[in-house]
Coordinates of C-alpha atoms in Angstrom, one line a residue:
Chain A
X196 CA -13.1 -49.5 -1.0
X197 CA -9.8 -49.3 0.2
X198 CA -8.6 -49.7 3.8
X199 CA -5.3 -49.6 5.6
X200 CA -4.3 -52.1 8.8
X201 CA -1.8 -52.4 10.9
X202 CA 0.0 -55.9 11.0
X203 CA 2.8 -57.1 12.5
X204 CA 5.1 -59.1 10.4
X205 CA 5.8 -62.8 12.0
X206 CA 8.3 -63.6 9.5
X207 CA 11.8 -62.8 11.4
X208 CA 12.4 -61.5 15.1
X209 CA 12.5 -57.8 14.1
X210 CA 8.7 -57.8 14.0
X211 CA 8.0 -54.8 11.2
X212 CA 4.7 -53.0 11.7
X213 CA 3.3 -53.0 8.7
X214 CA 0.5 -50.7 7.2
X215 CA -1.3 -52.6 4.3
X216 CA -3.7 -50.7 2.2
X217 CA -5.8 -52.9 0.8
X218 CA -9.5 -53.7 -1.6
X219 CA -11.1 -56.5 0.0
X220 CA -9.0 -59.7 0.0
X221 CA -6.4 -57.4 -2.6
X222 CA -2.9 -55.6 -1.4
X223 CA -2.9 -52.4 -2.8
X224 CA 0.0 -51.0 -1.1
X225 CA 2.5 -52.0 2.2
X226 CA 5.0 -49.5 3.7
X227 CA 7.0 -50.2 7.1
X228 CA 8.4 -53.2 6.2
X229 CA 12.3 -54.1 5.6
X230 CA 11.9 -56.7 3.3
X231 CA 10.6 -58.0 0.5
X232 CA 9.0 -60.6 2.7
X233 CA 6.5 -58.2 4.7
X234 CA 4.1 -57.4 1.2
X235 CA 4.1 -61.6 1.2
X236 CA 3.2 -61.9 4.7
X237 CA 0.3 -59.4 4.5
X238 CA -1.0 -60.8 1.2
X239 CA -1.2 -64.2 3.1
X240 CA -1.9 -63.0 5.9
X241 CA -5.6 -61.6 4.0
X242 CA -6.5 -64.2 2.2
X243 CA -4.7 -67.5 4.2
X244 CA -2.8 -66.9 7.3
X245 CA -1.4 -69.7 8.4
X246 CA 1.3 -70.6 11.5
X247 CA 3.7 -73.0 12.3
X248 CA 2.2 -75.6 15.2
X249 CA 4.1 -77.0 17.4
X250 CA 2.6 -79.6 20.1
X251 CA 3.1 -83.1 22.2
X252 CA 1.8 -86.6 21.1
X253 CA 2.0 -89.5 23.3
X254 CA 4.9 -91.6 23.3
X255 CA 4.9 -95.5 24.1
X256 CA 7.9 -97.2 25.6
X257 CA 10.2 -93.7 25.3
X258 CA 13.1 -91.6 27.4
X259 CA 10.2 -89.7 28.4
X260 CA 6.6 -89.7 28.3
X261 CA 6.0 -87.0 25.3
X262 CA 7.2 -86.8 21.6
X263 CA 7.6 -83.2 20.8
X264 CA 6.1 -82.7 17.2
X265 CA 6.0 -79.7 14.8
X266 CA 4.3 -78.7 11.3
X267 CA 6.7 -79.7 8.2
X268 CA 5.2 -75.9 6.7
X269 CA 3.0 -73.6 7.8
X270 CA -0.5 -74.6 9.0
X271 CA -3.5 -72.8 8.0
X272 CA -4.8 -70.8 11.5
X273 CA -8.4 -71.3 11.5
X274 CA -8.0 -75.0 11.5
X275 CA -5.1 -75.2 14.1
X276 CA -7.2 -76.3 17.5
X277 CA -8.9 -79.1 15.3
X278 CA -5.0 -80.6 14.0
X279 CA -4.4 -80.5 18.0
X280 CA -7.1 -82.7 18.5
X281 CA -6.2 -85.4 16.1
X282 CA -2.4 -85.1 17.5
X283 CA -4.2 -85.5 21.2
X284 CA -5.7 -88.9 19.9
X285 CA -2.0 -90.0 18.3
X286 CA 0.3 -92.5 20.4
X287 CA 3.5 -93.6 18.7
X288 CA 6.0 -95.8 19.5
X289 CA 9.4 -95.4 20.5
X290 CA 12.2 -95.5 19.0
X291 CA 11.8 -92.3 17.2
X292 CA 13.8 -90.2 15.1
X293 CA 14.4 -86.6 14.5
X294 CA 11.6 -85.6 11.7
X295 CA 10.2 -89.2 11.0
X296 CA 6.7 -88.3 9.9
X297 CA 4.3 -88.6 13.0
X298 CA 1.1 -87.8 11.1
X299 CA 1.1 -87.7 7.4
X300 CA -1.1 -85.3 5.4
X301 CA -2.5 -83.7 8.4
X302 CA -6.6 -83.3 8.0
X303 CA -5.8 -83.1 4.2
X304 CA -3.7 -80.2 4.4
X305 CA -0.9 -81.8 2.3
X306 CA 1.5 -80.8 5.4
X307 CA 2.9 -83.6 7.4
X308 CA 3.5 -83.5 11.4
X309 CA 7.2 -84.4 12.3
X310 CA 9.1 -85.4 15.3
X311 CA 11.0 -82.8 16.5
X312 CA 13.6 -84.8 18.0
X313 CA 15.2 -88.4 18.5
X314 CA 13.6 -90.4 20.9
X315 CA 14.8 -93.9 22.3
Chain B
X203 CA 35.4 -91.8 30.8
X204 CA 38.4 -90.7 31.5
X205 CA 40.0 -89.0 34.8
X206 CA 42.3 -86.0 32.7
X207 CA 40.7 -84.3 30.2
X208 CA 41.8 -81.3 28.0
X209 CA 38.3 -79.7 27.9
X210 CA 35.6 -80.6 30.9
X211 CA 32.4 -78.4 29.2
X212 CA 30.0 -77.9 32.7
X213 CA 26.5 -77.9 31.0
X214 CA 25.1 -79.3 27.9
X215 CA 22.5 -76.6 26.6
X216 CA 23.6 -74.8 23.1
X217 CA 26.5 -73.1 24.8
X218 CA 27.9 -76.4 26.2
X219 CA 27.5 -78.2 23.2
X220 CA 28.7 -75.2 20.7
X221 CA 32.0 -75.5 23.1
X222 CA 32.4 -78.9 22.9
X223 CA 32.1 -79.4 19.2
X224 CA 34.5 -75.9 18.4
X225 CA 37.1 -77.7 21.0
X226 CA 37.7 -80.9 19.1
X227 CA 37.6 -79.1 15.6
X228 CA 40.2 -77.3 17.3
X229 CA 42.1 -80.2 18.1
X230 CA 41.7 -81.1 21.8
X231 CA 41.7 -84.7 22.0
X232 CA 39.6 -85.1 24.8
X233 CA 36.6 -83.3 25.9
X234 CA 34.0 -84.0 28.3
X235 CA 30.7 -82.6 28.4
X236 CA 29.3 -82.9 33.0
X237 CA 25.6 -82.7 32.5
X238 CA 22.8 -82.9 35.3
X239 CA 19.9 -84.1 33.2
X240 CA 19.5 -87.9 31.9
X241 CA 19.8 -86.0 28.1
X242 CA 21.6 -83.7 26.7
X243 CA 20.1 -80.2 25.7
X244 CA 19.6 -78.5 28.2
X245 CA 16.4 -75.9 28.2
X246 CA 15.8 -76.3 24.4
X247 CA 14.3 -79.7 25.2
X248 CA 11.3 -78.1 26.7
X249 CA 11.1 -75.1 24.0
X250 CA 9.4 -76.9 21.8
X251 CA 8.2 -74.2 19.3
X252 CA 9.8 -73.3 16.6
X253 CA 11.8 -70.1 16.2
X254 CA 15.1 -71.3 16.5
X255 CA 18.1 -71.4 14.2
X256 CA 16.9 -68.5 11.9
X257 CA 20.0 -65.9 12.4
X258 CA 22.2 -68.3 12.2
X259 CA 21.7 -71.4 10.4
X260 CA 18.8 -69.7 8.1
X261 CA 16.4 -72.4 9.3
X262 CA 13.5 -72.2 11.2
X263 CA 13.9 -75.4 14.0
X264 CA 12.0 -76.4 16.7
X265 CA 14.1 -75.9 20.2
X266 CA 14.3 -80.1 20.4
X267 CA 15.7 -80.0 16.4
X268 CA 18.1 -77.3 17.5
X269 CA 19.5 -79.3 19.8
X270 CA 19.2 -82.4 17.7
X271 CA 21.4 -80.9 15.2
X272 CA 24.2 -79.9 18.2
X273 CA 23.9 -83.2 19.6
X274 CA 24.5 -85.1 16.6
X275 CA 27.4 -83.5 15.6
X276 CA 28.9 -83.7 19.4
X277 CA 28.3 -87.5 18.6
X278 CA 29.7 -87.7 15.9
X279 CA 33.4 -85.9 16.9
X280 CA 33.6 -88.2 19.8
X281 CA 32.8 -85.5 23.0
X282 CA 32.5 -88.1 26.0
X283 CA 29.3 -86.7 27.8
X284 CA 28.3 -87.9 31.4
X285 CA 24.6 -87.5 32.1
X286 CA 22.7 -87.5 35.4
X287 CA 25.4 -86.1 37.1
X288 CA 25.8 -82.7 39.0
X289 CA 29.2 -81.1 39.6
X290 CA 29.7 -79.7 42.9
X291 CA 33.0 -77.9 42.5
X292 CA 35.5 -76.8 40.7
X293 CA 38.6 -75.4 41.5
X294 CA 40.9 -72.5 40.3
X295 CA 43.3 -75.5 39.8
X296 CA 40.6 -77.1 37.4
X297 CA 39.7 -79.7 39.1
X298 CA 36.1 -80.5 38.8
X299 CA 34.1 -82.7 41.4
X300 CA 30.6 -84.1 40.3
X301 CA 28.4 -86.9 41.6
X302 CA 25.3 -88.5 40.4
X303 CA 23.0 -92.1 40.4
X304 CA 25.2 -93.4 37.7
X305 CA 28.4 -92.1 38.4
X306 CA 28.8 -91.4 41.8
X307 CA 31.1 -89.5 43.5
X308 CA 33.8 -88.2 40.5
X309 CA 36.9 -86.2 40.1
X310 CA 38.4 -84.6 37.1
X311 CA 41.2 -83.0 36.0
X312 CA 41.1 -80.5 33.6
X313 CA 43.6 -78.3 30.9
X314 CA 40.6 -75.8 30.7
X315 CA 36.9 -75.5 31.6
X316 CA 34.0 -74.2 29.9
X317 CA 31.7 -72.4 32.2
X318 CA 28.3 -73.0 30.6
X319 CA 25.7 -73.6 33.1
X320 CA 23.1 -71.1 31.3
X321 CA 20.8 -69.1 33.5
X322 CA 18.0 -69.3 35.9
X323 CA 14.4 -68.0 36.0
X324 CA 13.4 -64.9 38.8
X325 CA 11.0 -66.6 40.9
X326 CA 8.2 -64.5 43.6
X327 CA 10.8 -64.6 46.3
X328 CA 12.6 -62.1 44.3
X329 CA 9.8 -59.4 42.7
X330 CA 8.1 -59.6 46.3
X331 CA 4.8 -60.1 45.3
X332 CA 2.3 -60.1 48.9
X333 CA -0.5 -61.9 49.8
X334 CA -0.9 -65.6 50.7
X335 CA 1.6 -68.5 50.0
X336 CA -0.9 -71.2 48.5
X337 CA 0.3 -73.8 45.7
X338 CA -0.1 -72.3 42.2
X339 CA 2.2 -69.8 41.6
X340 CA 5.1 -70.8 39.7
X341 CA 7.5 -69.9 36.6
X342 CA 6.9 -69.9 33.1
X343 CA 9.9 -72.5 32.9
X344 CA 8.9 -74.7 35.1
X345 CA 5.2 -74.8 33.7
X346 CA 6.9 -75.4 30.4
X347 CA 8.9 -78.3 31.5
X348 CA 6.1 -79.8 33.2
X349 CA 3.7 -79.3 30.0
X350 CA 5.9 -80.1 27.2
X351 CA 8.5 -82.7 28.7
X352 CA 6.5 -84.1 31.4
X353 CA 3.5 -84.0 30.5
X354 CA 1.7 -82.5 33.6
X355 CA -0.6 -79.3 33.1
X356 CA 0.1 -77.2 36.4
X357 CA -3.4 -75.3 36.4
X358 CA -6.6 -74.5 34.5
X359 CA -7.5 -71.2 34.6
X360 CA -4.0 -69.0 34.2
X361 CA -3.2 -65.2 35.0
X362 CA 0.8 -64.4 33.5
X363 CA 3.2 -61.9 35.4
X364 CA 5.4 -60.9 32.2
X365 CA 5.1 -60.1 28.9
X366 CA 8.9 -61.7 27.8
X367 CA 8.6 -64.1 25.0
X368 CA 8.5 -67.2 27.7
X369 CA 5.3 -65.7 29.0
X370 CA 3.8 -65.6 25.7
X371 CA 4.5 -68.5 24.2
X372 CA 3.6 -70.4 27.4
X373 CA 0.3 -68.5 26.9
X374 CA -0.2 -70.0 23.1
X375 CA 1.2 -73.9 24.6
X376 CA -1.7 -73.9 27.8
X377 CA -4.3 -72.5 25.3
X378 CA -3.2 -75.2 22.5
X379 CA -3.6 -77.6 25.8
X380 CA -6.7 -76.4 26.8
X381 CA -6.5 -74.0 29.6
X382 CA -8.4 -70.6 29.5
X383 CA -5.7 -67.8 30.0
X384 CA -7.2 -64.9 31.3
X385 CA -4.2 -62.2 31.1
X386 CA -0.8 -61.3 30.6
X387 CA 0.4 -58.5 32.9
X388 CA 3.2 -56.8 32.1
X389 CA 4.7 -54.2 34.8
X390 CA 6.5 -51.9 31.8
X391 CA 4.7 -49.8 29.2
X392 CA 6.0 -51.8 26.6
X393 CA 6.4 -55.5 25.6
X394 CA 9.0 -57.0 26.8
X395 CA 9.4 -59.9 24.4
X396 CA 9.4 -59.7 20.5
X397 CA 6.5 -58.4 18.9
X398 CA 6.1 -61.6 16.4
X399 CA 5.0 -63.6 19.9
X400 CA 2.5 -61.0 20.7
X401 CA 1.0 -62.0 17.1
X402 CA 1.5 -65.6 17.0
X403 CA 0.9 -66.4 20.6
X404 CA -1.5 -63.8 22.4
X405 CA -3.6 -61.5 19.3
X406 CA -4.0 -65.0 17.3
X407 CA -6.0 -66.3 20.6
X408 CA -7.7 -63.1 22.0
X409 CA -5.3 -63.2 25.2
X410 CA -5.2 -59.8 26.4
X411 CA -2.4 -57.9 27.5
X412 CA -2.2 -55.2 29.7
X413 CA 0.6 -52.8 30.1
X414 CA 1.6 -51.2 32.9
X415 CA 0.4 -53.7 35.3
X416 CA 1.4 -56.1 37.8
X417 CA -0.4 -58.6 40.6
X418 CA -0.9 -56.6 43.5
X419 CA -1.5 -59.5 46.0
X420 CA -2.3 -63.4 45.4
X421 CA -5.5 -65.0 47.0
X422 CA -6.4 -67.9 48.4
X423 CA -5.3 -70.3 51.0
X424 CA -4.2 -74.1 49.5
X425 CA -4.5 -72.8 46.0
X426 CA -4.0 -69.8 44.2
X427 CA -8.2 -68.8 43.5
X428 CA -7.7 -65.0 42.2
X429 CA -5.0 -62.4 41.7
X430 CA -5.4 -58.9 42.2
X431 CA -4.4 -56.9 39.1
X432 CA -3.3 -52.8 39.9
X433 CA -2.0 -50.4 37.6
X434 CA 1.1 -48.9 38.0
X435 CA 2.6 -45.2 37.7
X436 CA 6.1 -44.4 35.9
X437 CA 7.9 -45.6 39.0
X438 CA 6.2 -48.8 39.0
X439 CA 3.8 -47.4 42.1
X440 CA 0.4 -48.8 41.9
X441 CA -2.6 -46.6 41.0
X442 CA -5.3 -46.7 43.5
X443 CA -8.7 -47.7 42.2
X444 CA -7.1 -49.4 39.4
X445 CA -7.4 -52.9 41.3
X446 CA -9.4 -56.0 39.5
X447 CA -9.4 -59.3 40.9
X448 CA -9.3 -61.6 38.3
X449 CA -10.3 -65.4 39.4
X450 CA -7.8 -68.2 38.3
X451 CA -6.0 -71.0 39.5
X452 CA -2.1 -70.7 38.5
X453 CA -0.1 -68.0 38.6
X454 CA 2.8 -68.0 36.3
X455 CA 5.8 -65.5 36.6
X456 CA 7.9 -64.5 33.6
X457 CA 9.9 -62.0 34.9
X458 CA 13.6 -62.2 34.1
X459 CA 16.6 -64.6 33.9
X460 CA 19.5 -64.4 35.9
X461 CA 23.1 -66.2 34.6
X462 CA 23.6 -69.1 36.8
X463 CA 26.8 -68.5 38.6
X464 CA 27.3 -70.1 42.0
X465 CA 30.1 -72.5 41.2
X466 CA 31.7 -69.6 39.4
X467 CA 31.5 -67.6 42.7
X468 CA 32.6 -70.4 44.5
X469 CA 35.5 -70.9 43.0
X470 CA 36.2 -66.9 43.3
X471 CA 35.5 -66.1 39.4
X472 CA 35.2 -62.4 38.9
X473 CA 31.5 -61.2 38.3
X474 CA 30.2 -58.6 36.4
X475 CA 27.3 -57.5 39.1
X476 CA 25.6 -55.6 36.2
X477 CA 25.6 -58.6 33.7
X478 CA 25.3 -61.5 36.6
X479 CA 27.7 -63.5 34.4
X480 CA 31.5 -63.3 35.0
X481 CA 33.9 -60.5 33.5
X482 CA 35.8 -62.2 30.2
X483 CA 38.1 -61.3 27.5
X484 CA 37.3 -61.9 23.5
X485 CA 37.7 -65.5 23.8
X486 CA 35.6 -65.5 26.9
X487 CA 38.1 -66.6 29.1
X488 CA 37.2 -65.3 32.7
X489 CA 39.6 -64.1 35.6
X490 CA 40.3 -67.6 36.1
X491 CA 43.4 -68.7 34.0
X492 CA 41.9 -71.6 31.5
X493 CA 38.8 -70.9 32.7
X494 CA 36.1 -70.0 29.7
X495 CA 32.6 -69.2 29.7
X496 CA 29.8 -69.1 27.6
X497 CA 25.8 -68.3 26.5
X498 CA 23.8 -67.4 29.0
X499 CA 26.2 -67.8 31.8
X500 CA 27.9 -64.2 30.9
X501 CA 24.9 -62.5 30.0
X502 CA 21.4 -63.6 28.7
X503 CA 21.2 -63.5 25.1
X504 CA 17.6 -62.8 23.1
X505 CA 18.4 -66.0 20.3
X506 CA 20.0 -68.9 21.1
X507 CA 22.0 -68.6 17.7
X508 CA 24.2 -66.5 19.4
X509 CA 24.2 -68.3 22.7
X510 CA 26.0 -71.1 20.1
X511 CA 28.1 -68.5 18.7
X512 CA 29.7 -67.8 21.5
X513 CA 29.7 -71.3 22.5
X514 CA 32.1 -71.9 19.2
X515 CA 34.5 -69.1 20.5
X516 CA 34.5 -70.2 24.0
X517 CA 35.3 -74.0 23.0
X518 CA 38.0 -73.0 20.7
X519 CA 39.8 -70.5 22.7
X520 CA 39.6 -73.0 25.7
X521 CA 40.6 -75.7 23.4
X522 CA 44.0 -73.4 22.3
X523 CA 44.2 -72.8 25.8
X524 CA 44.5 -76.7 26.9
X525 CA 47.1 -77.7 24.0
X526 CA 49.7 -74.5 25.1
X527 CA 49.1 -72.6 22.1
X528 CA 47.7 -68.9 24.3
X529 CA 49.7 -68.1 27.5
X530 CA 48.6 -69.7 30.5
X531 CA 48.2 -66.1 32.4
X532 CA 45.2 -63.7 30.6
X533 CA 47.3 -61.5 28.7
X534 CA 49.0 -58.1 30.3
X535 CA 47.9 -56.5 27.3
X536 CA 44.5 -55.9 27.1
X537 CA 42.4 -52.4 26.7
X538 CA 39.1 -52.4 28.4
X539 CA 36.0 -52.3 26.9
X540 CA 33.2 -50.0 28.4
X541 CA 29.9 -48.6 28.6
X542 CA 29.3 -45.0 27.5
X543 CA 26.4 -43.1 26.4
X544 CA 23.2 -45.3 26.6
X545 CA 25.1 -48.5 26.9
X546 CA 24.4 -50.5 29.9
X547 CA 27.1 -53.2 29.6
X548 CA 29.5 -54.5 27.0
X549 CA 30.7 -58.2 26.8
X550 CA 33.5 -59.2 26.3
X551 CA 34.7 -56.7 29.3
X552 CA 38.2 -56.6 28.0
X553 CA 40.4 -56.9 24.6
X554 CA 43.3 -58.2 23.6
X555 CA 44.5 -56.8 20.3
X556 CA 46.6 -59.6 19.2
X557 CA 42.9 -61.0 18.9
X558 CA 42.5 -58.8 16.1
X559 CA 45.6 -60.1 14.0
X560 CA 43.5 -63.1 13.2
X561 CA 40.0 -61.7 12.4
X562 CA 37.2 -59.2 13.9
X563 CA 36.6 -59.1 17.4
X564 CA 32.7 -58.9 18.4
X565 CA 31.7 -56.5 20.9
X566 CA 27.4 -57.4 22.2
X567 CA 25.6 -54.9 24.2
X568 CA 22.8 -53.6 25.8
X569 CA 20.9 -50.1 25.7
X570 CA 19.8 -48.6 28.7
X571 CA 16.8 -46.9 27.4
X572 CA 14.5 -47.4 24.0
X573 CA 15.4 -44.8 21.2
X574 CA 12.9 -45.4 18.2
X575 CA 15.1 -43.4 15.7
X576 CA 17.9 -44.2 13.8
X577 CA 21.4 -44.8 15.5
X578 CA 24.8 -45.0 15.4
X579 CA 26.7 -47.9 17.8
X580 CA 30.2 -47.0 17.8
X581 CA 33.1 -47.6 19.6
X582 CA 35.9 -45.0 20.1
X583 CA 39.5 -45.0 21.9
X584 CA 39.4 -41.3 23.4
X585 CA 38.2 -38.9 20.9
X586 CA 39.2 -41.6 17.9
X587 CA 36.2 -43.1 16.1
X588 CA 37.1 -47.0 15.9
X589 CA 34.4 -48.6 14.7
X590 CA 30.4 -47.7 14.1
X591 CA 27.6 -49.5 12.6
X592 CA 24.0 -48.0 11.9
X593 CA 20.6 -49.0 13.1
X594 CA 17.3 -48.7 12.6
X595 CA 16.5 -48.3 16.2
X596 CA 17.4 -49.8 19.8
X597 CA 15.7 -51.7 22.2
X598 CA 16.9 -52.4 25.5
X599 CA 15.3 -55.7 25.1
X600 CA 17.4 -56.7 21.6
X601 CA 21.2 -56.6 22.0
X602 CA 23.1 -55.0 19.9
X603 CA 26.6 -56.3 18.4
X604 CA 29.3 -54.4 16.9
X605 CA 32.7 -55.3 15.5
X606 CA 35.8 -54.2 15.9
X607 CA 37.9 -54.6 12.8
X608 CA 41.3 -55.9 11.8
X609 CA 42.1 -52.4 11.1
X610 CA 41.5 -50.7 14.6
X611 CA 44.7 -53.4 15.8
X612 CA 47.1 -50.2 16.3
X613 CA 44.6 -48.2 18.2
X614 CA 43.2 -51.1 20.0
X615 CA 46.8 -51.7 21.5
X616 CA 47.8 -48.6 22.1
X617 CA 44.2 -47.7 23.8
X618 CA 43.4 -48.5 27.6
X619 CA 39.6 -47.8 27.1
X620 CA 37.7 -48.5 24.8
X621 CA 34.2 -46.5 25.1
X622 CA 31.0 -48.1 23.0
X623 CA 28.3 -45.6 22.5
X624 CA 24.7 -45.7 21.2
X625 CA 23.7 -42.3 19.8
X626 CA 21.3 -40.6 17.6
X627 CA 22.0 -40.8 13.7
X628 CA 21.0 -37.9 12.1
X629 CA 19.9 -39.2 8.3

């Protein structure tokens, strides 16, 4: 049967409310976007929203006592509390630079965690 | 270091470094960046989601690899940077006084200054909120500095005042950290920040928002135990019998920015007291002769891509400035730019139309009230129509831009106003 939500595209600042008419898991129809990225964002959005995570692992012997770290892609949502957890057990050594891979392959995602930043 | 240089930059955020960078590719030879933090950066070091870079670079960066990127290239064109130090003065004469650990006591001379000492958080002293004074109550910024840089977590149990994008993503970052936010409170009847952080950062973790609220008085004696929630009328009035106290153990405020300015005033800088930030020209050069500004320091921008571009202007026009090339007075010449129907400021506040013989002069500003229909942003000289651009809608919390073409050079100098206008588009 079909049904019609109201999402709000992530994708860029503007933040298009968009009105997806849709059969289960299946886009049947998307108006109120302003690009072609909105029908993408709500087909993903049904069948595997995912966001970009960015967090803090522990640094040993740095400027400062915290790497910041980010998501090479988007990460899939329902598994973003158990990815902070295994960053939360991570310490790396300094010297550190700007998106050296921190964690490889993150819980088998296929998405590597980066460093956001040189850090001597 | 050096004791003359052409270009002394006063802050190393994106505005400082943009300025920096865009004076040495415009061929000042040297160019020192004063900065009061051990790193350059500034505030991106602590925004450590990602978000940034997308306008303009057509990358999605974290606000560390912004930076990165900014830093690098400052690196690599040689910009002297001295760290850990704060400057204390400067004078209309350009000479600038800092002191730090490292340094000490230091004076500099300068052919031009870049203003760029970005802005500052609102804090409880200035939204008068009553009730007791106990520990717990602080800003979003400083919570985020002490969560992602420092690696502190100021509370467990969090209530926000604000619903601008710092709120809400400081929101997501204590929730990803293990704290229970309880609310965002947000005194307008309409989000202040951009709708993708209410997604991404409140809706994707249940955190509710409530409009049209604020904290009606903070409890507790050492440390902040509850906050009482009220709702609020059109004019901001609370609604009796709308209280809630709502137990927690931090308050957080996210309530505004302000453009830094206090050496600016004390070195008698004209301020705009609508924008905070000082009154400048097209190549944000303020009342002071050789005396530029830029980002946040003139007005607060929504993305820090254009906090950079106007970094790049600043930097070059100071860097033209410092090698003789523009007059050492602000020119005679210039028409004034200002704000007409539904426009609560324009920047830059004046124009000089020789700008205009060497490419399109930007004009950025603000509406005064939310029209969700499409409109017209113009800019007229008198009755004459000058320039106009359309939009889908405005939102006093998204600036708006609009330039002014080579074309409108004869109007532009013959003008004395120049009135910018938002108005309804009939389609």
């Amino acid at each position: 049967m079909e049904q019609t939500d109201t999402l709000i595209c992530i994708t860029c600042p503007m933040g298009c409310a968009l009105a997806v008419t849709h059969e289960g898991q299946t886009v049947v129809r998307v108006t109120g976007n302003h690009c072609n990225r909105g029908p993408r964002y709500a087909q993903a959005e049904l069948t595997d929203p995912r966001r970009m995570v960015a967090t803090t692992v522990k640094v040993r012997g740095g400027s400062k006592p915290l790497l910041p770290v980010y998501t090479a892609a988007p990460f899939p949502k329902g598994r973003i509390f158990e990815l902070l957890d295994a960053l939360r057990r991570l310490e790396v050594d300094a010297p550190v630079r700007a998106d050296q891979v921190i964690l490889a392959n993150a819980l088998g995602s296929g998405i590597d965690v980066l460093a956001s930043r040189d850090m001597a | 270091m050096k004791q003359n240089y052409d270009v002394v930059v006063i802050g190393s955020g994106p505005g400082g470094l943009a300025a920096a960078i865009a004076a040495k590719r415009a061929g000042a030879h040297d160019v020192l960046i004063v900065e009061r933090d051990v790193e350059p950066g500034g505030i991106l070091q602590q925004c450590i989601h990602n978000g940034f870079g997308v306008e303009a670079l057509k990358q999605d960066l974290t606000g560390p690899g912004y930076a990165q990127r900014f830093i690098n290239e400052a690196r690599a064109l040689d910009v002297d940077v001295l760290l850990d130090s704060m400057v204390l003065d400067v004078t209309p004469q350009r000479r600038v006084t800092a002191c730090g650990k490292q340094a000490g006591l230091v004076e500099l001379d300068a052919r031009a200054i870049v203003l760029s000492m970005g802005c500052r958080e609102r804090t409880r002293a200035q939204i008068r909120i009553p009730g007791a004074r106990p520990a717990g109550v602080y800003t979003a910024g400083t919570a985020q500095r002490w969560v992602n840089v420092e690696g502190y977590m100021p509370g467990r149990r969090f209530v926000i005042l604000g619903s601008g994008d710092i709120g809400m993503i400081m929101a997501r970052r204590l929730t990803f950290e293990g704290a229970q936010v309880e609310r965002v409170l947000e005194i307008m009847p309409f989000l202040t920040g951009l709708n993708r952080n209410y997604v991404q950062c409140l809706l994707d973790f249940n955190i509710p928002l409530q409009l049209s609220h604020t904290v009606k008085r903070v409890l507790g004696n050492k440390r902040v135990e509850a906050v009482e929630a009220v709702q609020v009328d059109e004019r901001w009035q609370p609604i009796p019998g709308t209280e809630e106290i709502i137990p927690c153990d931090t308050l957080l405020l996210s309530v505004g920015l302000i453009p830094e300015n206090e050496l600016s005033r004390q070195m008698g800088v004209r301020l705009d007291p609508v924008t905070g930030g000082p009154y400048v020209d097209e190549g944000f050069q303020t009342s002071a002769p050789g005396v530029f500004a830029a980002g946040n320091v003139v007005h607060v921008y929504d993305l820090v891509d254009w906090v950079t571009e106007a970094g790049l202007i600043a930097g070059r026009s100071a860097a033209e400035f410092a090698l003789g090339k523009t007059g050492t007075q602000p020119a005679q010449r210039t028409c004034v730019t200002k704000a007409g129907e539904n426009v609560r400021y324009v920047v830059p506040h004046r124009v000089d139309a020789e700008a205009l013989t060497r490419g399109p002069v930007k004009l950025q500003m603000r509406v005064l009230r939310p029209m969700e229909e499409p409109v017209w942003v113009e800019a007229r000289a008198g009755d004459d129509l000058i320039a106009r651009h359309a939009e889908r809608y405005a939102r006093p919390g998204e600036m708006l831009s609009l330039d002014l073409p080579q074309k409108a050079y004869d109007t532009v100098r013959r003008a004395e106003i120049l009135t910018v206008n938002v108005v309804r588009r009939k389609s």
